[in-house]
Amino acid sequence: MSPFLEAALIVRDEEADLPSCLASLAGVVDAVHVYDTGSADGTAALASSLGAQVTLGRWDDDFAAARNTAEEGWTAEWILSVDADHHCVVPDPARLRARLAATDADVCRIEIDNAHDELPYTHNEARVYRAGRVRWVGRVHERLVTLSGEHPRTADLPRDVIRLDHSGYADRRRRVAKSLRNAGLARRALTEATSPAQVARTMLDLGRSLVGAGLLQDAVDTFENLRERFPGTPEWLQATDFLARLLLAAGMDDICLGLTTQLREAGAPKPYCDWLAAQALAQLGDVATAAALLDGVTEVVDTAGRRPDPRVLAELRELVGRLVVGASAAEARLGDLAQSELQQSGWAGAES
């Protein structure tokens, strides 16, 4: 009888993170397959000692190729794709299996909570899928498609069924190193793109990686180029979103407000646009309007479905609230001063 659910990892020099990841999979999957792409440390031996089935391979600058190779010869019905810096959280493995057995989808997206040295966030990603029904494509930020290259039937699994905790970007130096690697892969993929859709998607991947690497002007240039070449596309929307946040951080608040208007007109989530605009308005000194915008925001979800840590919204609302109180107090003090000056000049109440 074929196994129902197996985990797949592609790894390289992951001695530090691997034990925690494999421990989190115990009791969740029927087996763990580790594809080592050329570790120089003891990752492969460690994985084997912890019960994983290990295959030795090589790294050829292509995440999709590595994931596809890692699954060759498998017989499981479902595959859970994780990385060594993931920790899998499944409160009830039987419930997970029941959900998979009942779905008619070929791919399931799950929530990933990302620790980050600057802004923790949550996003949904396709990580569970039927073996033999789909394949990975893309050198970097790889994604699942059907065997013929179409979008697969996809469903979402609730976070109380399964989620992943991702620690890979919690350390700044590690985050920058990974982002520089990804930027290099995206540049290479850009030279290989054969359709406008591939070019747009790869330019977005490149811009994202440049942001993570701290190469902000290069990221701005990439997003501007994408916006000019591919108006009206989902990539245009996300590039505009990234650009608005970059310019907000740089203090270019008026330009950020203009881009936020473009996002609204293109159908970006209203609460997200209100959140962006409130920050720009607060920095411009219009704290009353900023506070009014934030009153209607209960959750922030960007154009790609990423949700920053809820504390970010709470902290912004608290800060704007303090600014509003401060502004009111300042206006009251100015009013008292003006009234005092009028009284001293004999003008107060002259028209009453």
Short mmCIF file of C-alpha atoms in Angstrom, two decimals, residues 99-315:
data_model
loop_
_atom_site.label_atom_id
_atom_site.label_comp_id
_atom_site.label_asym_id
_atom_site.label_seq_id
_atom_site.Cartn_x
_atom_site.Cartn_y
_atom_site.Cartn_z
CA ARG A 99 -9.02 17.20 4.92
CA LEU A 100 -6.65 15.98 2.22
CA ALA A 101 -8.70 12.84 1.62
CA ALA A 102 -11.86 14.92 1.18
CA THR A 103 -10.56 17.60 -1.20
CA ASP A 104 -10.76 17.43 -4.97
CA ALA A 105 -7.88 19.92 -5.30
CA ASP A 106 -4.45 18.89 -6.48
CA VAL A 107 -2.65 21.62 -4.54
CA CYS A 108 -3.27 22.99 -1.06
CA ARG A 109 -2.00 26.30 0.22
CA ILE A 110 -1.03 26.66 3.86
CA GLU A 111 -0.20 29.64 6.05
CA ILE A 112 3.45 30.38 6.79
CA ASP A 113 4.38 32.65 9.70
CA ASN A 114 7.63 34.36 8.79
CA ALA A 115 9.97 35.66 11.46
CA HIS A 116 11.79 38.67 10.00
CA ASP A 117 14.43 41.02 11.35
CA GLU A 118 12.36 44.03 10.21
CA LEU A 119 8.70 43.10 9.73
CA PRO A 120 7.25 39.67 10.62
CA TYR A 121 4.44 38.61 8.30
CA THR A 122 2.19 35.72 7.30
CA HIS A 123 1.47 34.52 3.80
CA ASN A 124 -0.19 31.57 2.05
CA GLU A 125 1.87 29.28 -0.13
CA ALA A 126 1.29 26.07 -2.07
CA ARG A 127 3.17 23.46 -0.07
CA VAL A 128 0.96 20.34 -0.11
CA TYR A 129 0.15 18.63 -3.41
CA ARG A 130 -0.69 15.35 -5.11
CA ALA A 131 2.33 13.47 -6.40
CA GLY A 132 2.37 13.08 -10.17
CA ARG A 133 -0.30 15.73 -10.81
CA VAL A 134 1.83 18.89 -10.73
CA ARG A 135 5.42 20.03 -11.15
CA TRP A 136 7.62 22.89 -9.98
CA VAL A 137 8.70 25.72 -12.32
CA GLY A 138 10.96 28.72 -11.73
CA ARG A 139 14.60 29.09 -10.77
CA VAL A 140 13.61 31.21 -7.76
CA HIS A 141 10.31 31.77 -5.96
CA GLU A 142 9.27 28.54 -7.62
CA ARG A 143 5.62 27.61 -8.00
CA LEU A 144 3.46 24.61 -8.84
CA VAL A 145 1.72 24.14 -12.19
CA THR A 146 -0.04 21.22 -13.84
CA LEU A 147 2.00 18.87 -16.00
CA SER A 148 0.82 20.89 -19.01
CA GLY A 149 1.80 24.19 -17.38
CA GLU A 150 -1.64 25.43 -16.30
CA HIS A 151 -2.80 26.68 -12.91
CA PRO A 152 -3.70 23.64 -10.76
CA ARG A 153 -6.90 23.15 -8.81
CA THR A 154 -6.07 24.73 -5.48
CA ALA A 155 -7.63 24.85 -2.00
CA ASP A 156 -6.60 26.49 1.27
CA LEU A 157 -6.00 24.53 4.46
CA PRO A 158 -6.90 26.42 7.68
CA ARG A 159 -4.04 27.33 9.99
CA ASP A 160 -5.59 25.28 12.79
CA VAL A 161 -5.08 22.23 10.54
CA ILE A 162 -1.50 22.96 9.47
CA ARG A 163 0.88 25.89 9.36
CA LEU A 164 4.62 26.44 8.98
CA ASP A 165 6.84 28.68 11.10
CA HIS A 166 9.70 30.07 9.00
CA SER A 167 12.85 31.38 10.70
CA GLY A 168 15.10 31.84 7.68
CA TYR A 169 14.82 35.64 7.57
CA ALA A 170 14.96 36.33 11.30
CA ASP A 171 18.67 37.18 11.13
CA ARG A 172 19.57 40.17 8.93
CA ARG A 173 22.86 38.81 7.61
CA ARG A 174 21.23 35.54 6.65
CA ARG A 175 18.31 37.33 5.05
CA VAL A 176 20.60 39.55 2.96
CA ALA A 177 22.73 36.58 1.86
CA LYS A 178 19.67 34.61 0.73
CA SER A 179 18.21 37.63 -1.03
CA LEU A 180 21.46 38.29 -2.92
CA ARG A 181 21.46 34.66 -4.03
CA ASN A 182 17.84 34.95 -5.15
CA ALA A 183 18.53 38.18 -7.02
CA GLY A 184 21.29 36.44 -8.96
CA LEU A 185 18.95 33.58 -9.84
CA ALA A 186 16.23 36.02 -10.92
CA ARG A 187 18.64 37.89 -13.19
CA ARG A 188 19.61 34.61 -14.82
CA ALA A 189 15.97 33.59 -15.17
CA LEU A 190 15.21 36.94 -16.77
CA THR A 191 17.61 36.16 -19.63
CA GLU A 192 15.79 32.86 -20.17
CA ALA A 193 12.20 34.17 -20.07
CA THR A 194 10.35 33.45 -23.31
CA SER A 195 7.00 35.22 -22.79
CA PRO A 196 5.79 38.59 -21.48
CA ALA A 197 4.16 36.82 -18.52
CA GLN A 198 7.45 35.17 -17.57
CA VAL A 199 9.32 38.45 -17.89
CA ALA A 200 6.83 40.28 -15.68
CA ARG A 201 6.84 37.55 -13.04
CA THR A 202 10.64 37.35 -13.02
CA MET A 203 11.05 41.12 -12.78
CA LEU A 204 8.77 41.06 -9.74
CA ASP A 205 10.87 38.26 -8.23
CA LEU A 206 14.02 40.28 -8.90
CA GLY A 207 12.58 43.42 -7.30
CA ARG A 208 11.50 41.49 -4.20
CA SER A 209 14.95 39.95 -3.85
CA LEU A 210 16.64 43.33 -4.24
CA VAL A 211 14.49 44.71 -1.43
CA GLY A 212 15.52 41.82 0.81
CA ALA A 213 19.16 42.39 -0.09
CA GLY A 214 18.93 46.06 0.85
CA LEU A 215 19.62 47.25 -2.72
CA LEU A 216 16.72 49.66 -2.58
CA GLN A 217 17.51 51.94 -5.52
CA ASP A 218 17.97 48.89 -7.75
CA ALA A 219 14.62 47.62 -6.47
CA VAL A 220 12.92 50.95 -7.22
CA ASP A 221 14.34 50.95 -10.74
CA THR A 222 13.15 47.37 -11.30
CA PHE A 223 9.63 48.08 -10.08
CA GLU A 224 9.40 51.26 -12.16
CA ASN A 225 10.54 49.35 -15.24
CA LEU A 226 7.97 46.63 -14.59
CA ARG A 227 5.20 49.19 -14.14
CA GLU A 228 6.08 50.85 -17.43
CA ARG A 229 6.25 47.60 -19.41
CA PHE A 230 3.34 45.63 -17.95
CA PRO A 231 0.46 47.93 -16.95
CA GLY A 232 -2.75 46.28 -15.79
CA THR A 233 -1.13 42.99 -14.79
CA PRO A 234 -1.06 41.40 -11.32
CA GLU A 235 2.70 42.02 -11.36
CA TRP A 236 2.08 45.74 -11.99
CA LEU A 237 -0.18 45.80 -8.93
CA GLN A 238 2.41 44.17 -6.68
CA ALA A 239 5.24 46.29 -8.07
CA THR A 240 3.21 49.42 -7.33
CA ASP A 241 2.59 48.14 -3.82
CA PHE A 242 6.29 47.51 -3.18
CA LEU A 243 7.21 50.88 -4.68
CA ALA A 244 4.71 52.72 -2.49
CA ARG A 245 6.18 51.14 0.64
CA LEU A 246 9.75 51.85 -0.41
CA LEU A 247 8.95 55.52 -1.05
CA LEU A 248 7.00 55.75 2.21
CA ALA A 249 10.05 54.50 4.08
CA ALA A 250 12.17 57.08 2.24
CA GLY A 251 9.87 59.89 3.38
CA MET A 252 8.42 60.56 -0.10
CA ASP A 253 4.92 60.75 1.34
CA ASP A 254 3.21 62.71 -1.45
CA ILE A 255 4.41 60.20 -4.06
CA CYS A 256 3.31 57.33 -1.82
CA LEU A 257 -0.18 58.86 -1.63
CA GLY A 258 -0.28 59.08 -5.42
CA LEU A 259 0.69 55.43 -5.76
CA THR A 260 -1.90 54.48 -3.13
CA THR A 261 -4.56 56.17 -5.26
CA GLN A 262 -3.40 54.05 -8.20
CA LEU A 263 -3.65 50.93 -6.04
CA ARG A 264 -7.21 51.82 -5.04
CA GLU A 265 -8.22 52.37 -8.65
CA ALA A 266 -6.67 49.01 -9.61
CA GLY A 267 -8.72 47.15 -6.98
CA ALA A 268 -6.22 46.71 -4.14
CA PRO A 269 -7.86 45.99 -0.76
CA LYS A 270 -9.33 49.20 0.69
CA PRO A 271 -8.14 48.57 4.28
CA TYR A 272 -4.61 48.04 3.00
CA CYS A 273 -4.71 51.29 0.99
CA ASP A 274 -6.10 53.11 4.03
CA TRP A 275 -3.23 51.74 6.13
CA LEU A 276 -0.65 52.93 3.61
CA ALA A 277 -2.26 56.34 3.20
CA ALA A 278 -2.59 56.82 6.96
CA GLN A 279 1.15 56.40 7.39
CA ALA A 280 1.94 58.92 4.67
CA LEU A 281 -0.61 61.43 6.00
CA ALA A 282 0.70 61.07 9.55
CA GLN A 283 4.23 61.80 8.33
CA LEU A 284 2.86 64.84 6.47
CA GLY A 285 1.22 66.08 9.69
CA ASP A 286 -2.43 65.35 8.81
CA VAL A 287 -2.95 63.12 11.82
CA ALA A 288 -6.71 63.66 12.00
CA THR A 289 -7.28 62.21 8.53
CA ALA A 290 -4.78 59.43 9.28
CA ALA A 291 -6.71 58.50 12.43
CA ALA A 292 -10.01 58.51 10.55
CA LEU A 293 -8.62 56.15 7.92
CA LEU A 294 -7.26 53.76 10.55
CA ASP A 295 -10.63 53.59 12.33
CA GLY A 296 -11.95 51.33 9.58
CA VAL A 297 -8.92 49.03 9.37
CA THR A 298 -9.12 45.77 11.31
CA GLU A 299 -6.63 43.69 9.29
CA VAL A 300 -3.87 44.55 6.84
CA VAL A 301 -3.48 42.31 3.76
CA ASP A 302 -1.28 43.47 0.90
CA THR A 303 -1.75 42.91 -2.83
CA ALA A 304 -0.03 39.51 -2.67
CA GLY A 305 -1.99 38.28 0.35
CA ARG A 306 0.81 38.90 2.87
CA ARG A 307 -0.32 39.97 6.34
CA PRO A 308 2.12 41.84 8.58
CA ASP A 309 2.14 41.01 12.28
CA PRO A 310 -1.08 42.48 13.84
CA ARG A 311 1.10 44.40 16.28
CA VAL A 312 2.18 46.61 13.38
CA LEU A 313 -1.36 47.94 12.95
CA ALA A 314 -1.83 48.28 16.71
CA GLU A 315 1.40 50.23 17.10
#
